[in-house]
Amino acid sequence: MRYVSTRGRAPALSFEEAMLAGLARDGGLYVPETWPTLTGADIAGFAGESYEQVAFAVMRPFMGGCFDDAHLTALIARAYAGFGHVARAPLAHIAPNDWILELHHGPTLAFKDFAMQLIGPMIDAVLARRGARATVVGATSGDTGSAAIEAFRGLDRVDVFILYPHGRVSEVQRRQMTTPADANVHAFAVEGDFDACQALVKAMFNDFAFRDALALTAVNSINWARVLAQVVYYFTAAVALGAPARPVAFSAPTGNFGDIFAGYVARNMGLPIAKLIVATNENDILHRTLTTGAHMKAGVTPTITPSMDIEVSSNFERLLFDLYDRDGGAVSELMDELARGGFTLAQGARARMAEGFASGRASQDETRAAIARAYAEAGQVIDPHTAVGLVAAAANRGDPSVPMITLGTAHAAKFPDAVEAACGVRPALPARMADLFDRPERFEVLPNDLGAVEAAIRERARA
Ligand SMILES: *Cc1c(COP(=O)(O)O)cnc(C)c1O
C-alpha cells in the first residue's frame, strides 16, 4: 500500500514513511492510493469479536507489512489496555433506535486517545528499528495535547513538547498535560492564545535547521495513522447494531474533519453507512458548504464546544481530493483560493458530496437544550460536543428504522461548567482519575517568542 499526496507533487510513500512525515513536502496530505475493501462476510465476522480483533482486521490492509502480525497485535493490545471500558467504544441507548458511541473511555477522556494511544508506540517502534529519535512538537487548545502527552510519556525514542495558551485551557485539560511525571514529556504554557501557539509550531517546522537537528514530527490530525485508527469504531458500532445486513447512520461532531473522514473511509471499505452527518457548531463553514456549495471563511467565534471552533478543517482536503477525481492540481488551486478567503465547489464535486454526506448546525442554545434533554429523557450526562452531534442527528433523522449513532467525542467531566449550566448536574471525573486534582503539576511558562521556545526545547530534547 502506497500513499499519495492530495496536491500531487510529492513522492509516494509507504505507511511507515507517511506516519513519520505527517504533512507531505508539497503541503498536501497523504491518502492511500486505493481503498482496500472488506467483503460482507468479513464484516459479518466481526460480530462478537473484541475491539482489538476488529482493529487488527481493519487497519492491517493499510499498513503494507510495516509490522508483522504478532507485533501489530501486541501494539493494538497495549494501546487499548488502559481504557476504562472493556468494550473500548460501547454504545449507549438514548432513545428508540438512537445511540451514542462513547469514545471517552481512554486516559484523557476524549476520542483522540483512540488514535494517539496507538500511534505513540507505533512511532516508537519504527524509530527503534531505524535507530533514530524524534521530537514531537504540537500546539493545543486542550484535547490533542493531553492525548499526545499521555500517549508518548515514558517512550524511549520520542520527546514531546506541547504548547498551550497560558490560562486559557480548562483545569482538567491543564492537569492532564502537567501531571504526568515522565521525563520525556513537557508542557509549555505560552503567554499568548491558541493561534500564537500554532504560529510558533509552524515557525519551528519552517526553521529547517532546527527542524532537522531535532527531527521534528507532527501528530496533529493530518497524520494519516490517526485517521486510520478512528475507522475501527465505525465498524464495531455498526456491526453491534446489525451491519452489514442493516445499514446505519452516523453523526460526527466535526472540527478538523478527521473523525467524519474516518467514517467515509469505513464506507469506502464496504461498510454500509446510510448517512454520514457532519455536525457543526456556530462555526459552520462545512454546513454552509453542504447547503450552498460555497466554502467561505467567515472568522471563528468561541463557543462552549472549543474543539470544534475551527474554520480551516485540514482533513477536508482529503475529501476534496476524491471529489475532484484525485486531481492534485485542482486541489492545490482550491487551497490557494481558501487562503484568500474561500472557493465554490464545482457542480460535479458538489453533487458527489451531497450523495455522501448530510449536515447540521447547532447554536449554543440548541447545544445546551440537547444536554438538558439527554439528561431528562435518558439520564445521560453528555458533553457539549456530543450534544452538537445529537442536534444534527435529529435534524437529519429520516427513516426511523435506520439506527442513528452519534459519536460521543468527550466525557462530560472535561467541560464541567458548560454541562452544569445546561442540565444542573456537575459531572464527576471517572474513579480511575479521581486523584487528578491531587497530583503535582509540572510546567514551564514561556514568552510568546520563537527564540525562547526553541532554546527551551533544545535544552531538553534528546534527538
Ligand atoms: C477533536 C474533537 C472534535 C473534532 O474532531 P475532528 O476530528 O477534528 O473533526 C470534536 N469533539 C471533541 C471533544 C474533540 O476533542
XYZ file of C-alpha atoms and ligand atoms in Angstrom:
478
model
C 0.000 0.000 0.000
C 1.430 3.370 -1.101
C 0.330 6.835 -0.016
C -0.007 9.773 -2.392
C -0.236 13.487 -1.656
C -3.506 15.366 -2.194
C -1.521 18.015 -4.083
C 0.109 15.556 -6.437
C 3.668 16.855 -6.272
C 5.302 14.824 -3.504
C 6.747 11.319 -3.790
C 4.514 8.363 -2.895
C 5.418 6.907 0.495
C 4.935 3.706 2.459
C 2.671 3.646 5.542
C 5.689 3.949 7.814
C 7.104 6.936 5.926
C 3.728 8.685 5.747
C 3.260 8.209 9.501
C 6.645 9.761 10.251
C 6.245 12.571 7.705
C 2.797 13.820 8.754
C 2.469 16.559 6.129
C 3.665 15.956 2.555
C 6.509 18.122 1.227
C 4.198 19.802 -1.312
C 1.941 20.936 1.548
C -0.610 18.190 0.853
C -1.922 15.341 2.986
C -1.218 11.681 2.412
C -4.044 9.345 1.368
C -3.940 5.668 0.344
C -3.506 5.118 -3.382
C -6.569 2.836 -3.348
C -9.212 1.914 -0.766
C -8.846 -1.665 0.458
C -12.210 -3.404 0.771
C -13.719 -5.942 3.130
C -16.438 -8.363 1.999
C -19.852 -8.610 3.642
C -18.716 -11.917 5.120
C -15.576 -10.293 6.580
C -17.697 -7.597 8.204
C -20.338 -10.048 9.448
C -17.488 -11.993 11.028
C -16.686 -9.030 13.309
C -19.842 -9.757 15.338
C -18.728 -10.960 18.744
C -15.060 -10.138 18.164
C -13.133 -7.869 20.529
C -12.393 -4.252 19.633
C -8.749 -5.233 19.279
C -9.506 -8.057 16.835
C -11.563 -5.727 14.621
C -8.832 -3.088 14.820
C -6.313 -5.591 13.510
C -8.505 -6.638 10.563
C -9.487 -3.084 9.597
C -6.057 -1.463 9.835
C -3.768 -4.209 8.579
C -4.578 -3.791 4.835
C -3.401 -0.165 5.065
C -0.067 -0.936 6.652
C 1.728 -2.820 3.903
C 3.592 -5.116 6.279
C 5.034 -2.263 8.349
C 4.619 -4.531 11.388
C 4.404 -8.312 11.338
C 1.127 -9.756 12.601
C 2.327 -10.606 16.096
C 3.882 -7.173 16.542
C 0.755 -5.371 15.309
C -1.408 -7.475 17.639
C 0.828 -6.510 20.560
C 0.811 -2.802 19.656
C -3.002 -2.776 19.484
C -3.336 -4.671 22.771
C -1.072 -2.202 24.516
C -2.861 0.829 23.036
C -6.274 -0.010 24.471
C -5.305 -1.825 27.677
C -5.540 1.411 29.663
C -9.124 2.193 28.646
C -11.762 2.255 31.349
C -14.247 0.026 29.477
C -13.563 -3.452 28.177
C -15.634 -2.777 25.027
C -13.387 0.285 24.424
C -16.154 2.071 22.455
C -19.512 0.983 23.937
C -22.909 2.181 22.694
C -25.385 3.936 24.999
C -29.069 3.692 24.067
C -30.708 7.110 24.459
C -33.991 6.815 22.507
C -35.672 4.279 20.207
C -33.040 3.458 17.583
C -30.836 6.369 18.729
C -27.405 5.696 20.203
C -24.324 7.468 21.487
C -20.997 5.827 20.672
C -18.991 6.522 23.830
C -15.474 7.420 22.726
C -14.431 8.874 26.077
C -13.157 5.832 27.949
C -9.491 6.483 27.142
C -6.956 8.021 29.525
C -7.679 11.664 28.622
C -11.440 11.293 28.192
C -11.800 12.267 24.517
C -11.826 10.251 21.278
C -8.319 11.483 20.428
C -6.987 8.694 22.687
C -8.106 6.013 20.207
C -5.548 7.154 17.670
C -2.915 8.710 19.885
C -2.530 5.708 22.227
C -1.778 3.604 19.171
C 0.496 5.884 17.161
C 2.719 6.708 20.148
C 4.010 3.130 20.441
C 3.914 2.637 16.625
C 6.189 5.637 16.045
C 8.466 4.497 18.889
C 8.726 1.013 17.352
C 9.569 2.370 13.899
C 12.230 4.694 15.342
C 13.754 1.815 17.309
C 14.062 -0.177 14.079
C 15.792 2.775 12.408
C 17.994 3.542 15.400
C 16.585 7.079 15.329
C 14.932 9.553 17.692
C 12.265 12.175 17.106
C 10.838 15.251 18.743
C 7.092 15.768 18.710
C 6.063 19.413 18.864
C 2.407 20.414 18.958
C 0.042 23.249 19.783
C -3.211 22.504 21.539
C -6.398 24.157 22.687
C -6.700 21.247 25.131
C -7.657 17.770 23.936
C -4.909 16.946 21.423
C -2.087 17.999 23.739
C -3.247 15.943 26.676
C -3.819 12.913 24.445
C -0.316 13.260 22.948
C 1.410 13.624 26.328
C -0.450 10.642 27.718
C 0.353 8.528 24.647
C 4.073 9.294 24.384
C 5.035 9.518 28.057
C 7.783 7.141 29.033
C 8.644 6.155 25.434
C 12.362 5.768 24.712
C 12.795 7.413 21.377
C 10.477 10.408 21.432
C 10.414 13.664 23.355
C 7.171 15.607 23.377
C 6.684 19.358 23.737
C 3.154 20.692 23.896
C 2.437 24.425 23.698
C -0.849 25.546 25.218
C -2.201 29.049 25.839
C -1.376 30.012 29.439
C -4.564 30.363 31.492
C -6.860 29.505 28.587
C -7.448 25.763 28.889
C -9.813 24.106 31.363
C -8.323 22.944 34.652
C -8.919 19.286 33.776
C -7.204 19.745 30.418
C -4.248 21.534 32.020
C -3.771 18.941 34.735
C -3.880 16.147 32.167
C -0.916 17.824 30.465
C 1.043 18.880 33.556
C 0.742 15.913 35.942
C 2.453 13.079 34.003
C 5.868 12.792 35.696
C 7.801 11.167 32.825
C 10.982 12.994 31.828
C 10.296 12.885 28.067
C 7.060 14.937 28.096
C 6.944 18.698 28.555
C 4.035 21.119 28.875
C 4.830 24.706 27.897
C 2.360 27.416 28.928
C 2.827 30.128 26.321
C 1.937 33.707 27.154
C -0.473 34.074 24.240
C -3.601 32.499 22.731
C -4.014 29.258 20.762
C -3.233 30.985 17.462
C 0.075 32.180 18.946
C 0.934 28.601 19.954
C 0.075 27.317 16.497
C 2.134 30.078 14.847
C 5.154 29.120 16.998
C 4.832 25.473 15.971
C 4.566 26.393 12.284
C 7.622 28.641 12.623
C 9.610 25.771 14.162
C 8.700 23.492 11.241
C 9.775 26.244 8.822
C 13.095 26.703 10.634
C 14.759 23.871 8.698
C 17.998 23.892 10.700
C 16.024 23.449 13.917
C 13.588 21.001 12.329
C 16.352 18.734 11.015
C 18.533 18.954 14.119
C 15.675 17.811 16.335
C 13.893 15.510 13.827
C 10.568 17.242 14.393
C 7.437 15.139 13.919
C 3.790 16.227 13.826
C 0.999 14.196 15.404
C -1.908 16.526 14.721
C -4.892 15.127 12.877
C -3.335 15.471 9.424
C -1.278 12.382 10.287
C -2.834 9.550 8.272
C -2.219 6.981 11.010
C -4.532 8.921 13.304
C -7.405 8.892 10.825
C -6.874 5.184 10.213
C -7.167 4.275 13.898
C -10.534 6.042 14.019
C -12.007 3.938 11.195
C -12.216 0.963 13.555
C -15.031 2.166 15.796
C -17.325 2.808 12.832
C -17.103 -0.922 12.155
C -17.567 -2.099 15.748
C -20.567 0.204 16.277
C -22.288 -0.655 13.002
C -21.795 -4.395 13.467
C -23.179 -4.217 17.017
C -26.394 -2.774 15.549
C -26.797 -5.285 12.728
C -24.387 -4.323 9.918
C -23.708 -5.381 7.256
C -27.295 -6.699 6.901
C -28.676 -3.461 8.300
C -27.242 -0.066 7.276
C -26.705 2.549 9.986
C -26.257 6.342 10.093
C -23.570 8.326 11.936
C -23.489 11.917 13.169
C -19.978 13.238 13.938
C -19.270 16.474 15.859
C -16.765 17.984 13.456
C -13.808 20.336 13.707
C -10.819 19.307 11.605
C -12.904 16.765 9.625
C -10.756 13.857 10.871
C -13.383 11.805 12.663
C -16.041 12.142 9.941
C -13.429 11.359 7.287
C -12.723 8.083 9.113
C -16.412 7.247 8.564
C -16.012 7.981 4.876
C -13.052 5.584 4.795
C -15.153 2.882 6.518
C -17.830 3.295 3.855
C -15.258 3.116 1.049
C -14.049 -0.144 2.585
C -17.534 -1.594 2.244
C -19.361 -0.770 5.479
C -22.995 0.051 4.596
C -23.497 3.556 6.032
C -26.817 5.121 5.021
C -25.841 8.617 6.106
C -22.757 10.450 7.345
C -23.801 13.646 9.081
C -21.314 16.486 9.517
C -22.349 18.207 12.760
C -21.053 21.746 13.260
C -21.448 24.422 15.913
C -21.832 28.115 15.072
C -18.518 27.863 13.206
C -20.465 26.257 10.412
C -18.328 26.543 7.279
C -18.826 22.850 6.465
C -22.608 23.029 6.949
C -22.682 26.053 4.639
C -20.556 24.201 2.101
C -23.025 21.312 2.047
C -26.083 23.526 1.803
C -24.782 26.198 -0.620
C -21.677 24.782 -2.321
C -19.623 27.777 -1.134
C -16.663 27.065 1.171
C -16.040 30.570 2.524
C -14.225 31.629 5.682
C -16.150 33.942 7.988
C -13.995 34.197 11.144
C -14.075 31.938 14.213
C -16.393 32.542 17.176
C -15.524 30.964 20.551
C -18.244 28.569 21.773
C -18.912 26.054 24.567
C -17.564 23.415 22.140
C -13.981 24.685 21.743
C -12.655 21.586 19.957
C -14.916 22.489 17.032
C -14.047 26.198 16.862
C -12.184 25.787 13.586
C -12.737 27.045 10.073
C -9.831 25.589 8.159
C -10.666 21.892 8.548
C -7.410 20.292 7.442
C -8.794 16.863 6.627
C -11.469 18.310 4.327
C -8.648 18.456 1.776
C -8.619 14.653 1.745
C -12.276 14.591 0.730
C -11.768 17.306 -1.894
C -9.096 15.117 -3.480
C -11.709 12.398 -4.100
C -14.468 14.852 -5.052
C -12.142 16.217 -7.778
C -11.230 12.754 -9.143
C -7.871 12.753 -7.324
C -6.591 15.720 -9.324
C -3.781 17.181 -7.165
C -3.539 20.298 -9.337
C -7.216 21.099 -8.791
C -6.832 20.625 -5.021
C -3.773 22.925 -4.940
C -5.780 25.645 -6.668
C -8.663 25.270 -4.214
C -6.245 25.548 -1.271
C -4.767 28.730 -2.749
C -8.281 30.158 -3.089
C -9.062 29.153 0.504
C -6.010 31.066 1.726
C -7.527 34.122 0.021
C -10.994 33.582 1.580
C -12.711 30.586 0.046
C -13.998 28.802 -3.057
C -17.152 27.409 -4.613
C -17.341 23.684 -5.318
C -17.645 22.632 -8.961
C -21.083 21.224 -9.816
C -19.945 17.607 -10.048
C -17.969 17.786 -6.804
C -20.901 19.346 -5.003
C -23.303 16.672 -6.238
C -20.929 13.931 -5.180
C -20.506 15.436 -1.726
C -24.286 15.689 -1.296
C -24.626 11.988 -2.167
C -22.209 11.018 0.570
C -22.879 13.484 3.373
C -25.614 15.382 5.175
C -25.014 18.175 7.687
C -26.480 20.085 10.595
C -25.602 23.103 12.717
C -26.244 23.641 16.418
C -26.342 27.055 18.066
C -25.068 27.204 21.651
C -28.685 27.402 22.905
C -29.595 24.294 20.921
C -26.498 22.584 22.300
C -27.448 23.383 25.899
C -31.036 22.230 25.229
C -29.718 18.911 23.867
C -27.615 18.401 27.021
C -30.697 19.067 29.167
C -32.847 16.715 27.068
C -30.357 13.843 27.178
C -30.323 14.111 30.963
C -34.106 14.452 31.336
C -35.059 11.729 28.870
C -32.214 9.204 29.112
C -30.417 10.033 32.340
C -27.233 10.666 30.345
C -24.886 13.489 31.322
C -23.256 14.312 27.978
C -20.508 16.664 26.873
C -21.332 19.732 24.721
C -19.561 18.424 21.578
C -21.629 15.245 21.695
C -24.732 17.419 22.106
C -23.931 19.212 18.829
C -23.898 15.780 17.190
C -27.326 14.963 18.638
C -28.832 18.206 17.285
C -27.545 17.442 13.779
C -28.693 13.817 14.061
C -32.239 14.885 14.962
C -32.350 17.326 12.042
C -31.384 14.532 9.630
C -33.300 11.622 11.191
C -35.009 10.359 8.017
C -36.002 6.672 8.048
C -36.628 5.741 11.721
C -35.720 2.109 11.072
C -32.095 3.080 10.385
C -30.115 3.144 13.652
C -28.685 6.621 14.301
C -25.298 6.654 16.025
C -23.925 9.949 17.343
C -20.232 9.970 18.149
C -19.772 10.855 21.823
C -16.467 12.625 21.408
C -15.638 13.561 25.019
C -16.549 12.832 28.635
C -18.781 15.469 30.227
C -16.258 15.931 33.065
C -13.870 17.601 30.618
C -16.291 20.519 30.303
C -17.974 20.601 33.735
C -19.010 24.271 33.743
C -20.913 24.179 30.450
C -22.552 20.873 31.346
C -23.645 22.019 34.808
C -25.067 25.243 33.386
C -27.127 23.259 30.872
C -28.519 20.417 32.984
C -27.804 21.235 36.609
C -25.523 18.266 37.183
C -21.794 18.734 37.737
C -20.158 15.715 36.069
C -17.516 13.940 38.159
C -14.263 12.513 36.850
C -14.240 8.711 36.447
C -12.871 6.925 39.500
C -9.651 5.910 37.729
C -8.560 9.554 37.569
C -10.277 10.927 40.629
C -6.893 11.973 42.070
C -6.117 14.275 39.105
C -6.516 17.308 41.324
C -4.072 15.970 43.921
C -1.190 15.129 41.608
C 1.710 17.607 41.453
C 1.895 19.764 38.331
C 4.981 20.475 36.254
C 5.034 23.095 33.507
C 7.099 25.964 32.208
C 5.702 29.400 31.436
C 7.355 30.774 28.283
C 7.033 34.071 26.450
C 5.396 34.130 23.024
C 8.834 34.185 21.405
C 10.274 31.697 18.914
C 13.874 32.002 20.142
C 12.890 31.347 23.755
C 10.720 28.336 22.874
C 13.345 26.809 20.573
C 16.023 27.279 23.244
C 13.841 25.571 25.852
C 13.268 22.632 23.510
C 16.940 22.302 22.512
C 17.897 22.175 26.169
C 15.545 19.287 26.937
C 15.316 17.223 23.733
C 17.472 14.127 23.270
C 17.257 13.968 19.431
C -11.114 16.943 18.299
C -12.521 16.976 18.789
C -13.629 17.117 17.911
C -13.471 17.350 16.427
O -12.951 16.234 15.751
P -12.284 16.380 14.300
O -11.694 15.065 14.004
O -11.254 17.475 14.435
O -13.365 16.763 13.351
C -14.905 17.048 18.441
N -15.103 16.893 19.768
C -14.072 16.763 20.645
C -14.364 16.598 22.080
C -12.746 16.792 20.191
O -11.730 16.688 21.072
